[in-house]
PDB file of C-alpha atoms in Angstrom:
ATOM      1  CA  UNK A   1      54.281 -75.026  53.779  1.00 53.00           C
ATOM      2  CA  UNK A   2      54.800 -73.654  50.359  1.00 53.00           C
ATOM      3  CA  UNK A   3      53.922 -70.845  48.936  1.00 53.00           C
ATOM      4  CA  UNK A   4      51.621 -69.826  46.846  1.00 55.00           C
ATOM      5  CA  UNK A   5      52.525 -68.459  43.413  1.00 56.00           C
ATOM      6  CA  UNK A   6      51.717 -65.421  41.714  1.00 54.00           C
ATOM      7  CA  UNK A   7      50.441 -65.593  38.212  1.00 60.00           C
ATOM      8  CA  UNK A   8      50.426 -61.677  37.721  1.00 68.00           C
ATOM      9  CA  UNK A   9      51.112 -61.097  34.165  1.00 75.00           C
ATOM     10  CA  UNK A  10      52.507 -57.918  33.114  1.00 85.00           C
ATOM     11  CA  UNK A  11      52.035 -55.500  30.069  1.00 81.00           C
ATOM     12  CA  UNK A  12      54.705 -55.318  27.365  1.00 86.00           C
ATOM     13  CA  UNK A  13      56.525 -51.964  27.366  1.00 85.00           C
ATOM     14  CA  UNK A  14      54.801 -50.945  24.109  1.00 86.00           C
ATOM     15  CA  UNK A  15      51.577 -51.807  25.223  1.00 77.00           C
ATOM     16  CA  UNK A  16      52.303 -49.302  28.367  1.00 83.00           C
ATOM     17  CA  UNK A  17      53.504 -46.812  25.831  1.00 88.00           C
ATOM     18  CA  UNK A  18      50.045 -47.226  23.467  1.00 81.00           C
ATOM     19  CA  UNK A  19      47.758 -47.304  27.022  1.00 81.00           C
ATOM     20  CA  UNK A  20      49.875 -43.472  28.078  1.00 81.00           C
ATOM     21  CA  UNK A  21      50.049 -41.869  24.284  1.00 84.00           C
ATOM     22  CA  UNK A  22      46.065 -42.829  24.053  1.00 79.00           C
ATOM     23  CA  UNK A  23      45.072 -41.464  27.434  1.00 79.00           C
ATOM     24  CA  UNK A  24      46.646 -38.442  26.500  1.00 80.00           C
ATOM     25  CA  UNK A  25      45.213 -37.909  23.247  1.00 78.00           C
ATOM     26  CA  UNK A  26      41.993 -38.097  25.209  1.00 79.00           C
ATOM     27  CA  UNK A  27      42.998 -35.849  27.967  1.00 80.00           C
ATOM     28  CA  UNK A  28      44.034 -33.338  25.121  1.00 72.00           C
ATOM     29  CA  UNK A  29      40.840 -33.832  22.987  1.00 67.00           C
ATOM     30  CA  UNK A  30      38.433 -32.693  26.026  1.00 71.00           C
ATOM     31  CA  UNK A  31      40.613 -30.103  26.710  1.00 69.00           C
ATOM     32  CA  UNK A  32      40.444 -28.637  23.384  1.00 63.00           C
ATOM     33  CA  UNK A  33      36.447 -29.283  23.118  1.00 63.00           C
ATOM     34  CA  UNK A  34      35.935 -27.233  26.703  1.00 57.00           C
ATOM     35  CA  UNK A  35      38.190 -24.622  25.187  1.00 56.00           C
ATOM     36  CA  UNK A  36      36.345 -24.442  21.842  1.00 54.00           C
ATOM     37  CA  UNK A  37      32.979 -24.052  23.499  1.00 52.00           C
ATOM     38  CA  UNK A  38      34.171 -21.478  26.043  1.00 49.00           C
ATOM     39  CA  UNK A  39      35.524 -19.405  23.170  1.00 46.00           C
ATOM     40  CA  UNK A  40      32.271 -19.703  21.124  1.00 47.00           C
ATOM     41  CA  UNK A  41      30.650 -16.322  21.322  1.00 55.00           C
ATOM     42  CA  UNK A  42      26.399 -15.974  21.422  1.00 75.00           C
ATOM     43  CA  UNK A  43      25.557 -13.926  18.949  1.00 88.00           C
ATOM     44  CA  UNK A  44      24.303 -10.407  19.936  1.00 89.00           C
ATOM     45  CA  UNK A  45      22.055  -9.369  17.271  1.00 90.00           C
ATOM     46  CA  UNK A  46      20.072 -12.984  17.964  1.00 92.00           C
ATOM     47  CA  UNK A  47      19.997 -12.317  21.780  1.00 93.00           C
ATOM     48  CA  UNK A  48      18.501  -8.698  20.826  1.00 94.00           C
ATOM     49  CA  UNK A  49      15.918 -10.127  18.738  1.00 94.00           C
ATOM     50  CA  UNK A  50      15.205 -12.927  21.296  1.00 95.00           C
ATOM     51  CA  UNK A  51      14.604  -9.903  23.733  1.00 95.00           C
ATOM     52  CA  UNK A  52      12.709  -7.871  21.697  1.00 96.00           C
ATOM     53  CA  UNK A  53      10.222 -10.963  21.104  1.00 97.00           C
ATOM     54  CA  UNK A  54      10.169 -11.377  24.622  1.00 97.00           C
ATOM     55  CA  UNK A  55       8.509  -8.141  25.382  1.00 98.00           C
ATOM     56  CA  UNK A  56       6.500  -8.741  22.795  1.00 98.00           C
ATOM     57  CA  UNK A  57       4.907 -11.772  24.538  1.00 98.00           C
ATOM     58  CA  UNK A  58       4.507  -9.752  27.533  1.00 98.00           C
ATOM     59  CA  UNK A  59       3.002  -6.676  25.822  1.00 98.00           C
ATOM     60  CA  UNK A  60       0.309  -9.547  24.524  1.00 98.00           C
ATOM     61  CA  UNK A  61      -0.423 -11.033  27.493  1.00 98.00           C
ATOM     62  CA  UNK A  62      -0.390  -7.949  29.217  1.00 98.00           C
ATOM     63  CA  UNK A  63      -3.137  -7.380  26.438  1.00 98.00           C
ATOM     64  CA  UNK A  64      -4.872 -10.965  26.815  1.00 98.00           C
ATOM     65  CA  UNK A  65      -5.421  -9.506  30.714  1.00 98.00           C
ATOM     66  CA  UNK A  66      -6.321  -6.402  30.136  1.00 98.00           C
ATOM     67  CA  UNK A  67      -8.181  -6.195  26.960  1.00 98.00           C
ATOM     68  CA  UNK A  68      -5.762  -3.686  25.515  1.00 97.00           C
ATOM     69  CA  UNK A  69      -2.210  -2.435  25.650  1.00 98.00           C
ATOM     70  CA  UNK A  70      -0.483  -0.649  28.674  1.00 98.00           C
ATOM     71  CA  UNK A  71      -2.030   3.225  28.182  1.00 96.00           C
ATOM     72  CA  UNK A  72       0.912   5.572  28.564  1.00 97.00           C
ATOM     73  CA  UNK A  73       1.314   8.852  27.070  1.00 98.00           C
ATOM     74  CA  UNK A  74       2.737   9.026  23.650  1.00 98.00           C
ATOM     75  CA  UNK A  75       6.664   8.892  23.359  1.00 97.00           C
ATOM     76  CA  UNK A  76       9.453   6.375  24.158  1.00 98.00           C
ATOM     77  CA  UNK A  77      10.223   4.231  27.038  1.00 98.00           C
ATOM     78  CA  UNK A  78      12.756   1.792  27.973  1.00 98.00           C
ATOM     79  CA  UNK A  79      12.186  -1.873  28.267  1.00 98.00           C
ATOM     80  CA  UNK A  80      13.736  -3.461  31.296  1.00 96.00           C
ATOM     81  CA  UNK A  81      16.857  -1.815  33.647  1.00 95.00           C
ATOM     82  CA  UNK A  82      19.946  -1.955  33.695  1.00 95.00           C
ATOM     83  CA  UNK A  83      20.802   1.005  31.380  1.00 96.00           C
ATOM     84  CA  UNK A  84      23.871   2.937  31.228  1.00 96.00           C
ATOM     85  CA  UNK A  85      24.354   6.303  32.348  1.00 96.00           C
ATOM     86  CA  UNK A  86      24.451   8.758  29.789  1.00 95.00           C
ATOM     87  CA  UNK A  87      23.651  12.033  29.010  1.00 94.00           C
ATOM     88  CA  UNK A  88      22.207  14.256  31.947  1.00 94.00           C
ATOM     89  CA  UNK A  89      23.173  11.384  34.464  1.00 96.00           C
ATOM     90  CA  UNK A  90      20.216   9.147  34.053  1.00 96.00           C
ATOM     91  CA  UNK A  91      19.989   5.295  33.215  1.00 97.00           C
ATOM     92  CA  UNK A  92      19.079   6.062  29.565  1.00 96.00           C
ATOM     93  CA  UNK A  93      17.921   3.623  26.381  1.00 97.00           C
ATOM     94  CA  UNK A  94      17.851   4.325  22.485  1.00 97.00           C
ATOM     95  CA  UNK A  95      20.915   7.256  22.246  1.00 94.00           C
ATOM     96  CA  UNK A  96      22.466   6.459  25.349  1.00 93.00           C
ATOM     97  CA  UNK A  97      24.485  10.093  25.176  1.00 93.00           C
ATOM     98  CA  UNK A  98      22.276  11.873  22.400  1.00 91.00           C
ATOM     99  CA  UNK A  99      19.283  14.323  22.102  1.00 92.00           C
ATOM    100  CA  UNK A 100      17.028  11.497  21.408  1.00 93.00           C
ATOM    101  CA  UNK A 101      17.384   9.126  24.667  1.00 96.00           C
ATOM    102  CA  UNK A 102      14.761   7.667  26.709  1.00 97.00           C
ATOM    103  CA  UNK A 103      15.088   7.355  30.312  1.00 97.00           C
ATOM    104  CA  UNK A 104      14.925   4.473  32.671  1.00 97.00           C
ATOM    105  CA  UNK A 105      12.998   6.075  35.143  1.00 97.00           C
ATOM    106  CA  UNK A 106      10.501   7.922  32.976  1.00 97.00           C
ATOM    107  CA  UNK A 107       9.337   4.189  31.650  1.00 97.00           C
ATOM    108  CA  UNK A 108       8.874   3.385  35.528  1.00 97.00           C
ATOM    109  CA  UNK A 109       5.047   3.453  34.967  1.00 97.00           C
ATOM    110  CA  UNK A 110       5.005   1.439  31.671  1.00 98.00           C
ATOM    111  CA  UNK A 111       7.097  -1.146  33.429  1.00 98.00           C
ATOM    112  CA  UNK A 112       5.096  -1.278  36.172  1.00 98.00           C
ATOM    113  CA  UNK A 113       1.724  -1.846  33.991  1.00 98.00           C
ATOM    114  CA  UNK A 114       3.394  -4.919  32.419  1.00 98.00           C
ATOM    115  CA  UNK A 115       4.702  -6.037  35.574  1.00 97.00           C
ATOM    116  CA  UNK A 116       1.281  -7.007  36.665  1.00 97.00           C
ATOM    117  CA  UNK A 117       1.144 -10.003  33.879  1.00 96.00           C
ATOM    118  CA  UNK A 118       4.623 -11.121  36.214  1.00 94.00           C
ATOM    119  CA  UNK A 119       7.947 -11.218  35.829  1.00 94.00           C
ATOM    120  CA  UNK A 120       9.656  -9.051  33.672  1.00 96.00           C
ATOM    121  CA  UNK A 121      13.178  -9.419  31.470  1.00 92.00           C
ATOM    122  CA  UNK A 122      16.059  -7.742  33.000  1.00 88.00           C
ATOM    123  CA  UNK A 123      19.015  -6.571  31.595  1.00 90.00           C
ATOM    124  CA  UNK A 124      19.469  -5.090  28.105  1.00 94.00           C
ATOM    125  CA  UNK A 125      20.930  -6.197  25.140  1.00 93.00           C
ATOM    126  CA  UNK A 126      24.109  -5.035  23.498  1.00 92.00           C
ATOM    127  CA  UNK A 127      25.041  -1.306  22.518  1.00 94.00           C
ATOM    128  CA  UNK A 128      25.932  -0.572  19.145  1.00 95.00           C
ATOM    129  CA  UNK A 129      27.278   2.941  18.011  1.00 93.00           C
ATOM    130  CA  UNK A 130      25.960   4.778  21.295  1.00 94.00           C
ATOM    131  CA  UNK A 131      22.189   3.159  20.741  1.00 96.00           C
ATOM    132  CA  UNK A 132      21.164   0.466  23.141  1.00 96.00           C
ATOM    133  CA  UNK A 133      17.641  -1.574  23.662  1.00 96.00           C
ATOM    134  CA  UNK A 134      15.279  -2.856  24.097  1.00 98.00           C
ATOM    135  CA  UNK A 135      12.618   0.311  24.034  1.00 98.00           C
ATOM    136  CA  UNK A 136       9.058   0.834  23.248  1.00 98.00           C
ATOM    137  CA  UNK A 137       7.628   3.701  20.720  1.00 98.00           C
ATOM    138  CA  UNK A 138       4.116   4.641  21.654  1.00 98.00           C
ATOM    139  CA  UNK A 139       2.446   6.187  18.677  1.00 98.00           C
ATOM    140  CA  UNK A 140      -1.216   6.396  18.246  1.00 96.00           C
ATOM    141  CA  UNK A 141      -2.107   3.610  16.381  1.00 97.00           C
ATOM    142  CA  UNK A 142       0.671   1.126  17.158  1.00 98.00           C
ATOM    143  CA  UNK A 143       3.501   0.430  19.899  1.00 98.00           C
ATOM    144  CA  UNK A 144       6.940   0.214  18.084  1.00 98.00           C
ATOM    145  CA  UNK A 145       9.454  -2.423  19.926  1.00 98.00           C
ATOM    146  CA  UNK A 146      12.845  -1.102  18.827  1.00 98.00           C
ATOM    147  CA  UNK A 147      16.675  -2.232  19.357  1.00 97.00           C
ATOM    148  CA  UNK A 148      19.906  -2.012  18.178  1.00 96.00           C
ATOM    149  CA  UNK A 149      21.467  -4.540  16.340  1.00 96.00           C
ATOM    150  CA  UNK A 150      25.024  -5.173  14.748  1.00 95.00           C
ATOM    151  CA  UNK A 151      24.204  -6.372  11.256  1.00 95.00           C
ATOM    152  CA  UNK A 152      20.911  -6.511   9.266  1.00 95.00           C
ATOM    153  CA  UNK A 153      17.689  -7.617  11.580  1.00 94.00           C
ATOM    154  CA  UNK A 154      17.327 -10.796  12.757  1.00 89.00           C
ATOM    155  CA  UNK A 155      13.643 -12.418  12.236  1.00 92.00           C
ATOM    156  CA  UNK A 156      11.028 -11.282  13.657  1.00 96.00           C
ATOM    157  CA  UNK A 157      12.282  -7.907  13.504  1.00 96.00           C
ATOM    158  CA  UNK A 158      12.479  -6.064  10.526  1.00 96.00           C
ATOM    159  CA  UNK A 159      15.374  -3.515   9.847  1.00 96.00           C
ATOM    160  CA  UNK A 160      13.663  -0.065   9.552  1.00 97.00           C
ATOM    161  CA  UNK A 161      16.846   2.196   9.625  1.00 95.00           C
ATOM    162  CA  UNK A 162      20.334   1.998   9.576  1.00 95.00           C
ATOM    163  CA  UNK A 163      23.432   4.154  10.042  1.00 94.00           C
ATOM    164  CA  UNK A 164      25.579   2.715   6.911  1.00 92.00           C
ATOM    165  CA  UNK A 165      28.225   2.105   9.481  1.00 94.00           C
ATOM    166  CA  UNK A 166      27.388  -1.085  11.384  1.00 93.00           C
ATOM    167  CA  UNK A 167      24.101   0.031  13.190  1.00 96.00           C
ATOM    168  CA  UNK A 168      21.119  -1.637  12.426  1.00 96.00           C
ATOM    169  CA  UNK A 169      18.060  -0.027  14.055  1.00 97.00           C
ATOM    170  CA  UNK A 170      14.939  -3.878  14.368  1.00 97.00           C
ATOM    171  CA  UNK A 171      11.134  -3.234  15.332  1.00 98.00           C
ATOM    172  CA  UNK A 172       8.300  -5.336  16.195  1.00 98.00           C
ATOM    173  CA  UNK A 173       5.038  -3.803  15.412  1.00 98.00           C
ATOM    174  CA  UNK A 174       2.418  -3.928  17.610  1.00 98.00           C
ATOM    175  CA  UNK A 175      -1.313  -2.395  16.961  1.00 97.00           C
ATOM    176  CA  UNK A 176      -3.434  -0.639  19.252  1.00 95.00           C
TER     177      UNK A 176
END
């Protein structure tokens, strides 16, 4: 009996040289791509805007439903949870350690009004100099939708007051 013969042919050393090098240029090239996206940072001021207009679809549905906005005294109230403690020990929006702070719980009814037209945002967006959002000024002809941002307003929002230091105070308007 013979036999029978191979006819395995085998790779030149530099061709098993090119084949390793390549593969890890590729292995290094996704490594650097997963790297670069993981390092890529959202932008805040955009995420605040994003959340302001969010509340403003729910304010207008909430509307839509009910034929007019949430009615709730006169004053400020925080939009969503999640709000640090600040001054006096309360979950506070707006100046989270100032004077002029709203609290979490006092918006508990206003939430709870809105809540009916479903789910609700949670979280809040970033803090800037002490101030944090998003927050809700009713006044008697409109409902102001306020929050902080880092840098001049993002659209929708309009900047309507600013610290000259890096805090950038963006509203929604919303009639009554």
């Amino acid at each position: 009996m013979s036999s029978p013969t191979s006819s395995r042919t085998r790779l030149h050393p530099a061709a098993i040289i090119a084949l390793a090098v390549g593969g890890l240029l590729v292995i290094s090239a996704l490594t650097f791509l997963a790297w670069f996206l993981s390092t890529q940072q959202s932008d805040p001021n955009a995420e605040a805007t994003d959340r302001l207009v969010h509340w403003q679809e729910i304010f207008e549905k909430y509307r839509t439903e009910n034929g007019s906005l949430p009615d709730v005294p006169l004053g400020g109230y925080c939009l969503g949870d999640g709000f640090p403690i600040g001054v006096g020990g309360t979950a506070n929006c707006r100046d989270i350690d100032g004077a002029n702070h709203y609290t979490e719980a006092d918006s508990a009814a206003l939430m709870n009004d809105l809540g009916t037209t479903g789910a609700l945002p949670a979280g809040t967006s970033a803090a800037v100099r002490g101030t944090i959002g998003p927050y809700a000024l009713y006044e008697e002809h409109a409902v102001q939708l306020l929050t902080a941002e880092s840098a001049p307003c993002v659209a929708p929002a309009i900047d309507v007051w600013t610290d000259g230091e890096g805090l950038h105070i963006c509203q929604i308007t919303l009639t009554r």
